[in-house]
């Protein structure tokens, strides 16, 4: 009985060390695209966190930050004066719902001088909008925190 308990404790300790080590790994940040000013931005996301901040110049910058991020996680299309940002649908299994690392974040940098309308549909994920002046914001979320 004691051997079984020690074995279970040892397995638990090993799993805990692996999880802590995985979360200590540095995240990577990749640039998905740069776009000229657009008055309307529509975003449709499933699991990504969202951070919307000021741009350092007069362009819209879109970046992904996290573990194992790839440019093909998003589709970006320009139609007239609108920029559409969509998270690509992934085939998922039940194992995809078990996460040991933090959820990747899409960082959208918007120019200050732009009169902007932002429409954001997010299933899961946290939304942060910092130090930004927007004319119109429309948020539709199912789960997650929203900080404006």
PDB file of C-alpha atoms in Angstrom:
ATOM      1  CA  UNK A   1       0.000   0.000   0.000  1.00  0.00           C
ATOM      2  CA  UNK A   2       2.777   2.442   0.914  1.00  0.00           C
ATOM      3  CA  UNK A   3       4.641   1.606  -2.311  1.00  0.00           C
ATOM      4  CA  UNK A   4       1.533   2.434  -4.338  1.00  0.00           C
ATOM      5  CA  UNK A   5       1.097   5.760  -2.554  1.00  0.00           C
ATOM      6  CA  UNK A   6       4.757   6.671  -3.073  1.00  0.00           C
ATOM      7  CA  UNK A   7       4.477   5.745  -6.752  1.00  0.00           C
ATOM      8  CA  UNK A   8       1.390   7.957  -7.193  1.00  0.00           C
ATOM      9  CA  UNK A   9       3.138  10.836  -5.389  1.00  0.00           C
ATOM     10  CA  UNK A  10       6.215  10.412  -7.583  1.00  0.00           C
ATOM     11  CA  UNK A  11       4.125  10.471 -10.782  1.00  0.00           C
ATOM     12  CA  UNK A  12       2.272  13.578  -9.526  1.00  0.00           C
ATOM     13  CA  UNK A  13       5.563  15.340  -8.754  1.00  0.00           C
ATOM     14  CA  UNK A  14       6.943  14.521 -12.217  1.00  0.00           C
ATOM     15  CA  UNK A  15       3.810  15.837 -13.934  1.00  0.00           C
ATOM     16  CA  UNK A  16       3.934  19.028 -11.841  1.00  0.00           C
ATOM     17  CA  UNK A  17       7.587  19.646 -12.767  1.00  0.00           C
ATOM     18  CA  UNK A  18       6.807  19.119 -16.476  1.00  0.00           C
ATOM     19  CA  UNK A  19       3.889  21.580 -16.365  1.00  0.00           C
ATOM     20  CA  UNK A  20       5.980  24.205 -14.551  1.00  0.00           C
ATOM     21  CA  UNK A  21       8.842  23.743 -17.020  1.00  0.00           C
ATOM     22  CA  UNK A  22       6.516  24.086 -20.024  1.00  0.00           C
ATOM     23  CA  UNK A  23       5.101  27.367 -18.697  1.00  0.00           C
ATOM     24  CA  UNK A  24       8.605  28.752 -18.080  1.00  0.00           C
ATOM     25  CA  UNK A  25       9.498  28.543 -21.792  1.00  0.00           C
ATOM     26  CA  UNK A  26       9.622  31.969 -23.489  1.00  0.00           C
ATOM     27  CA  UNK A  27       6.847  32.882 -25.876  1.00  0.00           C
ATOM     28  CA  UNK A  28       7.507  33.918 -29.439  1.00  0.00           C
ATOM     29  CA  UNK A  29       6.042  36.912 -31.226  1.00  0.00           C
ATOM     30  CA  UNK A  30       5.492  36.852 -34.982  1.00  0.00           C
ATOM     31  CA  UNK A  31       4.222  39.563 -37.310  1.00  0.00           C
ATOM     32  CA  UNK A  32       1.220  38.473 -39.333  1.00  0.00           C
ATOM     33  CA  UNK A  33       0.857  41.667 -41.369  1.00  0.00           C
ATOM     34  CA  UNK A  34       0.988  45.442 -41.727  1.00  0.00           C
ATOM     35  CA  UNK A  35      -1.864  47.374 -43.296  1.00  0.00           C
ATOM     36  CA  UNK A  36      -2.610  50.980 -44.143  1.00  0.00           C
ATOM     37  CA  UNK A  37      -5.198  52.827 -42.049  1.00  0.00           C
ATOM     38  CA  UNK A  38      -8.717  51.436 -42.328  1.00  0.00           C
ATOM     39  CA  UNK A  39     -11.776  52.944 -40.644  1.00  0.00           C
ATOM     40  CA  UNK A  40     -13.404  49.596 -39.859  1.00  0.00           C
ATOM     41  CA  UNK A  41     -11.926  46.404 -38.416  1.00  0.00           C
ATOM     42  CA  UNK A  42     -13.936  43.199 -38.036  1.00  0.00           C
ATOM     43  CA  UNK A  43     -12.468  40.353 -35.970  1.00  0.00           C
ATOM     44  CA  UNK A  44     -13.885  36.855 -35.532  1.00  0.00           C
ATOM     45  CA  UNK A  45     -11.941  34.641 -33.115  1.00  0.00           C
ATOM     46  CA  UNK A  46     -12.472  31.324 -31.354  1.00  0.00           C
ATOM     47  CA  UNK A  47      -9.859  30.814 -28.634  1.00  0.00           C
ATOM     48  CA  UNK A  48      -7.233  33.535 -29.029  1.00  0.00           C
ATOM     49  CA  UNK A  49      -6.809  36.293 -26.460  1.00  0.00           C
ATOM     50  CA  UNK A  50      -6.967  39.805 -27.942  1.00  0.00           C
ATOM     51  CA  UNK A  51      -4.901  42.895 -27.102  1.00  0.00           C
ATOM     52  CA  UNK A  52      -5.695  46.108 -28.986  1.00  0.00           C
ATOM     53  CA  UNK A  53      -3.212  48.936 -28.452  1.00  0.00           C
ATOM     54  CA  UNK A  54      -1.840  52.082 -30.134  1.00  0.00           C
ATOM     55  CA  UNK A  55       0.396  51.690 -33.167  1.00  0.00           C
ATOM     56  CA  UNK A  56       3.897  53.214 -33.143  1.00  0.00           C
ATOM     57  CA  UNK A  57       3.216  54.659 -36.622  1.00  0.00           C
ATOM     58  CA  UNK A  58       0.298  55.265 -38.992  1.00  0.00           C
ATOM     59  CA  UNK A  59      -0.156  51.604 -39.933  1.00  0.00           C
ATOM     60  CA  UNK A  60      -2.187  48.716 -38.535  1.00  0.00           C
ATOM     61  CA  UNK A  61       0.118  45.994 -37.205  1.00  0.00           C
ATOM     62  CA  UNK A  62      -1.106  42.463 -36.449  1.00  0.00           C
ATOM     63  CA  UNK A  63       1.045  40.090 -34.391  1.00  0.00           C
ATOM     64  CA  UNK A  64       0.633  36.726 -32.680  1.00  0.00           C
ATOM     65  CA  UNK A  65       2.313  35.967 -29.365  1.00  0.00           C
ATOM     66  CA  UNK A  66       2.470  32.622 -27.596  1.00  0.00           C
ATOM     67  CA  UNK A  67       3.837  29.114 -27.767  1.00  0.00           C
ATOM     68  CA  UNK A  68       3.730  27.406 -31.177  1.00  0.00           C
ATOM     69  CA  UNK A  69       2.106  30.300 -33.054  1.00  0.00           C
ATOM     70  CA  UNK A  70       1.994  30.313 -36.855  1.00  0.00           C
ATOM     71  CA  UNK A  71       0.958  32.912 -39.410  1.00  0.00           C
ATOM     72  CA  UNK A  72      -1.595  30.528 -40.875  1.00  0.00           C
ATOM     73  CA  UNK A  73      -3.639  30.640 -37.654  1.00  0.00           C
ATOM     74  CA  UNK A  74      -5.331  33.775 -39.059  1.00  0.00           C
ATOM     75  CA  UNK A  75      -6.818  34.885 -42.351  1.00  0.00           C
ATOM     76  CA  UNK A  76      -6.558  38.582 -43.133  1.00  0.00           C
ATOM     77  CA  UNK A  77      -8.579  40.160 -45.938  1.00  0.00           C
ATOM     78  CA  UNK A  78      -9.102  43.729 -47.055  1.00  0.00           C
ATOM     79  CA  UNK A  79     -12.425  44.657 -48.640  1.00  0.00           C
ATOM     80  CA  UNK A  80     -12.815  48.316 -49.476  1.00  0.00           C
ATOM     81  CA  UNK A  81     -12.264  50.268 -46.276  1.00  0.00           C
ATOM     82  CA  UNK A  82     -12.600  47.215 -43.976  1.00  0.00           C
ATOM     83  CA  UNK A  83     -10.007  44.833 -42.581  1.00  0.00           C
ATOM     84  CA  UNK A  84     -11.286  41.362 -41.695  1.00  0.00           C
ATOM     85  CA  UNK A  85      -9.271  39.263 -39.227  1.00  0.00           C
ATOM     86  CA  UNK A  86     -10.493  35.709 -38.729  1.00  0.00           C
ATOM     87  CA  UNK A  87      -9.098  32.809 -36.780  1.00  0.00           C
ATOM     88  CA  UNK A  88      -8.956  29.722 -38.952  1.00  0.00           C
ATOM     89  CA  UNK A  89     -11.144  26.856 -37.837  1.00  0.00           C
ATOM     90  CA  UNK A  90      -9.162  23.889 -36.604  1.00  0.00           C
ATOM     91  CA  UNK A  91     -10.204  20.304 -36.355  1.00  0.00           C
ATOM     92  CA  UNK A  92     -10.207  19.565 -32.658  1.00  0.00           C
ATOM     93  CA  UNK A  93     -10.224  16.510 -30.495  1.00  0.00           C
ATOM     94  CA  UNK A  94     -11.038  16.231 -26.829  1.00  0.00           C
ATOM     95  CA  UNK A  95      -7.295  16.484 -26.047  1.00  0.00           C
ATOM     96  CA  UNK A  96      -7.224  20.027 -27.471  1.00  0.00           C
ATOM     97  CA  UNK A  97      -9.307  21.161 -24.491  1.00  0.00           C
ATOM     98  CA  UNK A  98      -6.509  20.189 -22.084  1.00  0.00           C
ATOM     99  CA  UNK A  99      -3.982  23.037 -22.016  1.00  0.00           C
ATOM    100  CA  UNK A 100      -0.804  23.329 -20.018  1.00  0.00           C
ATOM    101  CA  UNK A 101       0.328  26.590 -21.625  1.00  0.00           C
ATOM    102  CA  UNK A 102      -1.323  29.954 -21.850  1.00  0.00           C
ATOM    103  CA  UNK A 103      -3.585  30.768 -24.782  1.00  0.00           C
ATOM    104  CA  UNK A 104      -1.899  32.651 -27.654  1.00  0.00           C
ATOM    105  CA  UNK A 105      -2.676  36.358 -28.022  1.00  0.00           C
ATOM    106  CA  UNK A 106      -3.378  38.355 -31.151  1.00  0.00           C
ATOM    107  CA  UNK A 107      -1.975  41.883 -30.791  1.00  0.00           C
ATOM    108  CA  UNK A 108      -3.562  44.508 -33.034  1.00  0.00           C
ATOM    109  CA  UNK A 109      -1.900  47.917 -33.077  1.00  0.00           C
ATOM    110  CA  UNK A 110      -4.139  50.703 -34.426  1.00  0.00           C
ATOM    111  CA  UNK A 111      -3.026  54.243 -35.394  1.00  0.00           C
ATOM    112  CA  UNK A 112      -4.170  57.009 -33.047  1.00  0.00           C
ATOM    113  CA  UNK A 113      -5.210  59.360 -35.824  1.00  0.00           C
ATOM    114  CA  UNK A 114      -7.639  56.912 -37.352  1.00  0.00           C
ATOM    115  CA  UNK A 115     -11.392  57.211 -36.805  1.00  0.00           C
ATOM    116  CA  UNK A 116     -12.159  53.597 -36.105  1.00  0.00           C
ATOM    117  CA  UNK A 117     -15.042  51.196 -35.775  1.00  0.00           C
ATOM    118  CA  UNK A 118     -14.138  47.876 -34.163  1.00  0.00           C
ATOM    119  CA  UNK A 119     -16.368  44.807 -34.322  1.00  0.00           C
ATOM    120  CA  UNK A 120     -15.099  41.831 -32.324  1.00  0.00           C
ATOM    121  CA  UNK A 121     -16.761  38.424 -32.068  1.00  0.00           C
ATOM    122  CA  UNK A 122     -14.849  36.154 -29.697  1.00  0.00           C
ATOM    123  CA  UNK A 123     -16.011  32.765 -28.452  1.00  0.00           C
ATOM    124  CA  UNK A 124     -13.393  32.286 -25.714  1.00  0.00           C
ATOM    125  CA  UNK A 125     -10.471  34.419 -24.682  1.00  0.00           C
ATOM    126  CA  UNK A 126      -9.634  37.577 -22.845  1.00  0.00           C
ATOM    127  CA  UNK A 127     -10.032  40.982 -24.513  1.00  0.00           C
ATOM    128  CA  UNK A 128      -7.892  43.992 -23.590  1.00  0.00           C
ATOM    129  CA  UNK A 129      -8.172  47.440 -25.174  1.00  0.00           C
ATOM    130  CA  UNK A 130      -5.532  49.849 -23.814  1.00  0.00           C
ATOM    131  CA  UNK A 131      -5.018  53.593 -24.267  1.00  0.00           C
ATOM    132  CA  UNK A 132      -7.006  53.755 -27.475  1.00  0.00           C
ATOM    133  CA  UNK A 133      -9.727  56.068 -28.710  1.00  0.00           C
ATOM    134  CA  UNK A 134     -12.356  54.328 -30.835  1.00  0.00           C
ATOM    135  CA  UNK A 135     -15.506  55.837 -32.310  1.00  0.00           C
ATOM    136  CA  UNK A 136     -17.538  52.626 -32.093  1.00  0.00           C
ATOM    137  CA  UNK A 137     -16.838  49.313 -30.368  1.00  0.00           C
ATOM    138  CA  UNK A 138     -19.082  46.281 -30.707  1.00  0.00           C
ATOM    139  CA  UNK A 139     -18.098  43.230 -28.629  1.00  0.00           C
ATOM    140  CA  UNK A 140     -19.776  39.841 -28.659  1.00  0.00           C
ATOM    141  CA  UNK A 141     -18.177  37.250 -26.377  1.00  0.00           C
ATOM    142  CA  UNK A 142     -19.176  33.939 -24.846  1.00  0.00           C
ATOM    143  CA  UNK A 143     -16.472  33.522 -22.224  1.00  0.00           C
ATOM    144  CA  UNK A 144     -13.406  35.391 -20.966  1.00  0.00           C
ATOM    145  CA  UNK A 145     -12.523  38.708 -19.355  1.00  0.00           C
ATOM    146  CA  UNK A 146     -12.925  42.094 -21.029  1.00  0.00           C
ATOM    147  CA  UNK A 147     -10.736  45.061 -19.996  1.00  0.00           C
ATOM    148  CA  UNK A 148     -11.399  48.425 -21.630  1.00  0.00           C
TER     149      UNK A 148
END
